[in-house]
Amino acid sequence: MNAAPRFPDAALSPEAPRTMPSPPPAPPLAAEEERAPTWTERCLGRAASPTWAGEAQRLLLGGALAAIFGVALGLRHGGTSLVFGALGAPAGILAVAAVAVPAFAIVLALANAPLEAMDLLHATSRAAVRAGLFLAGIAPALAMLVVTVEETVTVDIMGFGGLLVAGAIAGHAFVAELRPQLATAPRMTRAVLSVALPAFLVFAAVLAARVWWLALPMLTEAS
């Protein structure tokens, strides 16, 4: 009589552990640096290797955003006021970039500050975009205000108030951009800049306010 075939005990036991194939490893997550930057990040971010053309484009972008605010001011009278507003609102920002910043660059050179012309242009363009974004952001509310209120003084206060706040934002951004580099300057240079930098901010504020006063007649003429 033939003996029955013998099988391993593990195969006959219902409680025998069964080895399951391990799942394939999950694909690695995409690195954070591979994410495409947003439009705002490209406008406000610090360029790793800034160029003259790129910074000039960013400066003009800040002026174009400020022009939206000027158009909103011109809606009160319409017609040529729209053109005056579109040109007058960015005029204050561009005047500071064309007049005040080069004058400040001369002071920095005389004080032997550790800054290059590109550093100043980079700080100026980022400050201009910040001011332009603020003005473009409040432009819809201002447009609704100028076409609905009757008192001219209300439009004047809101218009000049928005421009002055935008100037303060630009000044703060300009100083914050240059502060880390100026902190490494020699002691005598820092002493000179402690006076020159506030003087530059005052001069820039007066210049921008004067340009806006002359270039935006809809804020100074009687209705």
mmCIF file of C-alpha atoms in Angstrom:
data_model
loop_
_atom_site.group_PDB
_atom_site.id
_atom_site.type_symbol
_atom_site.label_atom_id
_atom_site.label_comp_id
_atom_site.label_asym_id
_atom_site.label_seq_id
_atom_site.Cartn_x
_atom_site.Cartn_y
_atom_site.Cartn_z
ATOM 1 C CA MET A 1 0.000 0.000 0.000
ATOM 2 C CA ASN A 2 1.409 3.343 -1.099
ATOM 3 C CA ALA A 3 1.866 6.007 1.553
ATOM 4 C CA ALA A 4 -0.022 9.287 1.157
ATOM 5 C CA PRO A 5 2.075 12.203 -0.024
ATOM 6 C CA ARG A 6 3.458 14.297 2.755
ATOM 7 C CA PHE A 7 3.211 18.087 2.738
ATOM 8 C CA PRO A 8 4.915 20.583 4.989
ATOM 9 C CA ASP A 9 3.016 21.401 8.144
ATOM 10 C CA ALA A 10 3.025 25.115 7.298
ATOM 11 C CA ALA A 11 1.073 24.475 4.115
ATOM 12 C CA LEU A 12 -1.596 22.470 6.010
ATOM 13 C CA SER A 13 -2.067 24.979 8.833
ATOM 14 C CA PRO A 14 -4.798 27.573 8.144
ATOM 15 C CA GLU A 15 -3.056 30.022 10.475
ATOM 16 C CA ALA A 16 0.231 29.920 8.649
ATOM 17 C CA PRO A 17 1.508 33.412 7.825
ATOM 18 C CA ARG A 18 1.427 34.393 4.225
ATOM 19 C CA THR A 19 3.950 36.785 2.827
ATOM 20 C CA MET A 20 2.339 39.519 0.728
ATOM 21 C CA PRO A 21 4.292 41.449 -1.881
ATOM 22 C CA SER A 22 5.261 44.919 -0.630
ATOM 23 C CA PRO A 23 3.604 47.853 -2.451
ATOM 24 C CA PRO A 24 5.757 49.838 -4.834
ATOM 25 C CA PRO A 25 7.342 52.913 -3.278
ATOM 26 C CA ALA A 26 5.434 56.169 -3.708
ATOM 27 C CA PRO A 27 6.927 58.580 -6.205
ATOM 28 C CA PRO A 28 8.926 61.345 -4.538
ATOM 29 C CA LEU A 29 7.154 64.649 -4.064
ATOM 30 C CA ALA A 30 8.165 67.478 -6.303
ATOM 31 C CA ALA A 31 10.680 69.783 -4.717
ATOM 32 C CA GLU A 32 9.457 73.144 -3.561
ATOM 33 C CA GLU A 33 11.906 74.964 -5.770
ATOM 34 C CA GLU A 34 10.369 73.370 -8.849
ATOM 35 C CA ARG A 35 7.094 75.225 -8.287
ATOM 36 C CA ALA A 36 6.641 78.019 -10.774
ATOM 37 C CA PRO A 37 6.641 81.435 -9.051
ATOM 38 C CA THR A 38 3.446 83.443 -9.107
ATOM 39 C CA TRP A 39 3.109 86.776 -10.880
ATOM 40 C CA THR A 40 3.323 88.662 -7.595
ATOM 41 C CA GLU A 41 6.421 86.725 -6.563
ATOM 42 C CA ARG A 42 8.091 87.601 -9.841
ATOM 43 C CA CYS A 43 7.230 91.283 -9.360
ATOM 44 C CA LEU A 44 8.210 91.607 -5.715
ATOM 45 C CA GLY A 45 10.846 88.899 -5.358
ATOM 46 C CA ARG A 46 14.556 89.562 -5.167
ATOM 47 C CA ALA A 47 16.256 88.687 -8.420
ATOM 48 C CA ALA A 48 19.246 86.399 -8.028
ATOM 49 C CA SER A 49 21.086 88.144 -10.860
ATOM 50 C CA PRO A 50 19.285 91.413 -11.673
ATOM 51 C CA THR A 51 19.773 93.052 -15.050
ATOM 52 C CA TRP A 52 19.311 96.630 -16.154
ATOM 53 C CA ALA A 53 16.570 95.701 -18.607
ATOM 54 C CA GLY A 54 14.702 93.554 -16.084
ATOM 55 C CA GLU A 55 14.771 96.207 -13.362
ATOM 56 C CA ALA A 56 13.723 98.914 -15.831
ATOM 57 C CA GLN A 57 10.744 96.786 -16.847
ATOM 58 C CA ARG A 58 9.785 96.291 -13.215
ATOM 59 C CA LEU A 59 10.032 100.048 -12.605
ATOM 60 C CA LEU A 60 7.755 100.722 -15.572
ATOM 61 C CA LEU A 61 5.361 98.069 -14.289
ATOM 62 C CA GLY A 62 5.081 99.969 -11.019
ATOM 63 C CA GLY A 63 4.258 103.108 -12.985
ATOM 64 C CA ALA A 64 1.654 101.270 -15.060
ATOM 65 C CA LEU A 65 -0.051 99.976 -11.916
ATOM 66 C CA ALA A 66 -0.099 103.480 -10.468
ATOM 67 C CA ALA A 67 -1.702 104.708 -13.705
ATOM 68 C CA ILE A 68 -4.796 102.643 -12.861
ATOM 69 C CA PHE A 69 -5.213 104.778 -9.750
ATOM 70 C CA GLY A 70 -4.873 107.918 -11.873
ATOM 71 C CA VAL A 71 -7.564 106.746 -14.273
ATOM 72 C CA ALA A 72 -9.865 106.188 -11.303
ATOM 73 C CA LEU A 73 -9.260 109.799 -10.238
ATOM 74 C CA GLY A 74 -10.034 111.061 -13.737
ATOM 75 C CA LEU A 75 -13.447 109.404 -13.782
ATOM 76 C CA ARG A 76 -14.883 112.350 -11.865
ATOM 77 C CA HIS A 77 -14.580 114.670 -14.880
ATOM 78 C CA GLY A 78 -13.902 112.220 -17.707
ATOM 79 C CA GLY A 79 -12.371 113.171 -21.028
ATOM 80 C CA THR A 80 -8.843 114.522 -20.799
ATOM 81 C CA SER A 81 -8.876 114.003 -17.028
ATOM 82 C CA LEU A 82 -8.447 110.298 -17.681
ATOM 83 C CA VAL A 83 -5.255 111.001 -19.617
ATOM 84 C CA PHE A 84 -3.952 113.453 -17.017
ATOM 85 C CA GLY A 85 -4.666 110.931 -14.283
ATOM 86 C CA ALA A 86 -3.019 108.034 -16.108
ATOM 87 C CA LEU A 87 0.129 110.109 -16.632
ATOM 88 C CA GLY A 88 0.111 112.080 -13.393
ATOM 89 C CA ALA A 89 -0.195 109.260 -10.849
ATOM 90 C CA PRO A 90 2.971 107.415 -11.946
ATOM 91 C CA ALA A 91 4.795 110.727 -12.501
ATOM 92 C CA GLY A 92 5.569 111.089 -8.799
ATOM 93 C CA ILE A 93 7.066 107.600 -8.587
ATOM 94 C CA LEU A 94 9.123 108.012 -11.754
ATOM 95 C CA ALA A 95 10.317 111.472 -10.681
ATOM 96 C CA VAL A 96 11.748 110.032 -7.476
ATOM 97 C CA ALA A 97 13.459 107.268 -9.449
ATOM 98 C CA ALA A 98 14.884 109.737 -11.985
ATOM 99 C CA VAL A 99 15.894 112.608 -9.675
ATOM 100 C CA ALA A 100 16.030 111.642 -6.004
ATOM 101 C CA VAL A 101 17.648 108.205 -6.342
ATOM 102 C CA PRO A 102 20.573 109.405 -8.534
ATOM 103 C CA ALA A 103 21.208 112.223 -6.056
ATOM 104 C CA PHE A 104 21.233 109.687 -3.244
ATOM 105 C CA ALA A 105 23.638 107.524 -5.252
ATOM 106 C CA ILE A 106 26.112 110.420 -5.337
ATOM 107 C CA VAL A 107 25.903 110.736 -1.549
ATOM 108 C CA LEU A 108 26.491 106.992 -1.192
ATOM 109 C CA ALA A 109 29.533 107.190 -3.443
ATOM 110 C CA LEU A 110 30.980 110.086 -1.430
ATOM 111 C CA ALA A 111 30.377 108.151 1.795
ATOM 112 C CA ASN A 112 32.074 105.060 0.312
ATOM 113 C CA ALA A 113 28.999 102.918 0.942
ATOM 114 C CA PRO A 114 29.206 99.239 -0.132
ATOM 115 C CA LEU A 115 26.528 99.590 -2.806
ATOM 116 C CA GLU A 116 26.501 99.376 -6.577
ATOM 117 C CA ALA A 117 24.235 101.187 -9.006
ATOM 118 C CA MET A 118 22.404 97.911 -9.661
ATOM 119 C CA ASP A 119 21.630 97.591 -5.952
ATOM 120 C CA LEU A 120 19.936 100.989 -5.975
ATOM 121 C CA LEU A 121 18.002 100.224 -9.153
ATOM 122 C CA HIS A 122 16.877 96.885 -7.737
ATOM 123 C CA ALA A 123 15.657 98.526 -4.522
ATOM 124 C CA THR A 124 13.967 101.327 -6.467
ATOM 125 C CA SER A 125 12.094 99.021 -8.830
ATOM 126 C CA ARG A 126 10.825 96.781 -6.022
ATOM 127 C CA ALA A 127 9.666 99.828 -4.066
ATOM 128 C CA ALA A 128 7.894 101.203 -7.140
ATOM 129 C CA VAL A 129 6.040 97.931 -7.721
ATOM 130 C CA ARG A 130 4.907 97.829 -4.094
ATOM 131 C CA ALA A 131 3.539 101.353 -4.365
ATOM 132 C CA GLY A 132 1.906 100.570 -7.699
ATOM 133 C CA LEU A 133 0.248 97.417 -6.389
ATOM 134 C CA PHE A 134 -1.207 99.360 -3.474
ATOM 135 C CA LEU A 135 -2.568 102.100 -5.736
ATOM 136 C CA ALA A 136 -4.015 99.611 -8.213
ATOM 137 C CA GLY A 137 -5.623 97.713 -5.336
ATOM 138 C CA ILE A 138 -7.518 100.726 -3.994
ATOM 139 C CA ALA A 139 -8.364 102.088 -7.449
ATOM 140 C CA PRO A 140 -11.788 100.327 -7.724
ATOM 141 C CA ALA A 141 -12.922 101.728 -4.380
ATOM 142 C CA LEU A 142 -11.672 105.175 -5.351
ATOM 143 C CA ALA A 143 -13.468 104.988 -8.700
ATOM 144 C CA MET A 144 -16.752 104.249 -6.985
ATOM 145 C CA LEU A 145 -16.127 107.129 -4.583
ATOM 146 C CA VAL A 146 -15.269 109.804 -7.146
ATOM 147 C CA VAL A 147 -18.388 109.170 -9.245
ATOM 148 C CA THR A 148 -20.805 109.080 -6.321
ATOM 149 C CA VAL A 149 -19.775 111.734 -3.799
ATOM 150 C CA GLU A 150 -20.608 115.400 -4.298
ATOM 151 C CA GLU A 151 -17.979 117.064 -2.103
ATOM 152 C CA THR A 152 -14.699 117.707 -3.870
ATOM 153 C CA VAL A 153 -12.813 117.767 -0.587
ATOM 154 C CA THR A 154 -13.632 114.104 -0.034
ATOM 155 C CA VAL A 155 -12.054 113.171 -3.359
ATOM 156 C CA ASP A 156 -9.025 115.334 -2.562
ATOM 157 C CA ILE A 157 -8.496 113.675 0.796
ATOM 158 C CA MET A 158 -8.880 110.171 -0.575
ATOM 159 C CA GLY A 159 -6.725 110.881 -3.615
ATOM 160 C CA PHE A 160 -3.832 112.552 -1.843
ATOM 161 C CA GLY A 161 -4.168 110.153 1.075
ATOM 162 C CA GLY A 162 -3.786 107.134 -1.179
ATOM 163 C CA LEU A 163 -0.780 108.662 -2.928
ATOM 164 C CA LEU A 164 0.932 109.539 0.344
ATOM 165 C CA VAL A 165 0.370 106.063 1.774
ATOM 166 C CA ALA A 166 1.786 104.572 -1.429
ATOM 167 C CA GLY A 167 4.828 106.824 -1.054
ATOM 168 C CA ALA A 168 5.300 105.668 2.529
ATOM 169 C CA ILE A 169 5.109 102.023 1.417
ATOM 170 C CA ALA A 170 7.703 102.657 -1.283
ATOM 171 C CA GLY A 171 10.027 104.451 1.129
ATOM 172 C CA HIS A 172 9.822 101.661 3.692
ATOM 173 C CA ALA A 173 10.489 99.015 1.031
ATOM 174 C CA PHE A 174 13.463 100.990 -0.313
ATOM 175 C CA VAL A 175 15.088 101.298 3.107
ATOM 176 C CA ALA A 176 14.367 97.662 4.015
ATOM 177 C CA GLU A 177 16.041 96.525 0.801
ATOM 178 C CA LEU A 178 19.234 98.476 1.440
ATOM 179 C CA ARG A 179 19.502 98.083 5.217
ATOM 180 C CA PRO A 180 21.309 94.674 5.234
ATOM 181 C CA GLN A 181 24.004 95.953 2.877
ATOM 182 C CA LEU A 182 24.431 99.284 4.622
ATOM 183 C CA ALA A 183 24.808 97.494 7.965
ATOM 184 C CA THR A 184 28.166 96.118 6.777
ATOM 185 C CA ALA A 185 29.536 99.574 5.975
ATOM 186 C CA PRO A 186 32.343 101.114 8.046
ATOM 187 C CA ARG A 187 31.426 103.041 11.152
ATOM 188 C CA MET A 188 32.021 106.465 9.629
ATOM 189 C CA THR A 189 29.945 105.556 6.585
ATOM 190 C CA ARG A 190 27.052 104.441 8.769
ATOM 191 C CA ALA A 191 27.232 107.731 10.660
ATOM 192 C CA VAL A 192 26.947 109.683 7.403
ATOM 193 C CA LEU A 193 24.086 107.493 6.156
ATOM 194 C CA SER A 194 22.185 107.915 9.425
ATOM 195 C CA VAL A 195 21.714 111.530 8.325
ATOM 196 C CA ALA A 196 21.682 111.096 4.539
ATOM 197 C CA LEU A 197 19.035 108.370 4.417
ATOM 198 C CA PRO A 198 16.329 110.277 6.354
ATOM 199 C CA ALA A 199 17.159 113.380 4.316
ATOM 200 C CA PHE A 200 16.691 111.379 1.123
ATOM 201 C CA LEU A 201 13.298 110.106 2.290
ATOM 202 C CA VAL A 202 12.129 113.638 3.088
ATOM 203 C CA PHE A 203 13.366 114.931 -0.260
ATOM 204 C CA ALA A 204 11.693 112.047 -2.117
ATOM 205 C CA ALA A 205 8.395 112.646 -0.300
ATOM 206 C CA VAL A 206 8.426 116.391 -1.049
ATOM 207 C CA LEU A 207 9.353 115.788 -4.683
ATOM 208 C CA ALA A 208 6.634 113.193 -5.235
ATOM 209 C CA ALA A 209 4.001 115.334 -3.494
ATOM 210 C CA ARG A 210 4.952 118.357 -5.592
ATOM 211 C CA VAL A 211 4.780 116.396 -8.835
ATOM 212 C CA TRP A 212 1.400 114.942 -7.909
ATOM 213 C CA TRP A 213 0.127 118.400 -6.969
ATOM 214 C CA LEU A 214 1.040 119.739 -10.419
ATOM 215 C CA ALA A 215 0.267 116.662 -12.516
ATOM 216 C CA LEU A 216 -3.147 115.853 -11.056
ATOM 217 C CA PRO A 217 -5.261 118.995 -11.528
ATOM 218 C CA MET A 218 -8.468 117.096 -10.748
ATOM 219 C CA LEU A 219 -7.311 117.017 -7.100
ATOM 220 C CA THR A 220 -6.733 120.771 -6.815
ATOM 221 C CA GLU A 221 -9.348 122.448 -8.983
ATOM 222 C CA ALA A 222 -12.761 123.387 -7.694
ATOM 223 C CA SER A 223 -15.644 121.281 -8.897
#
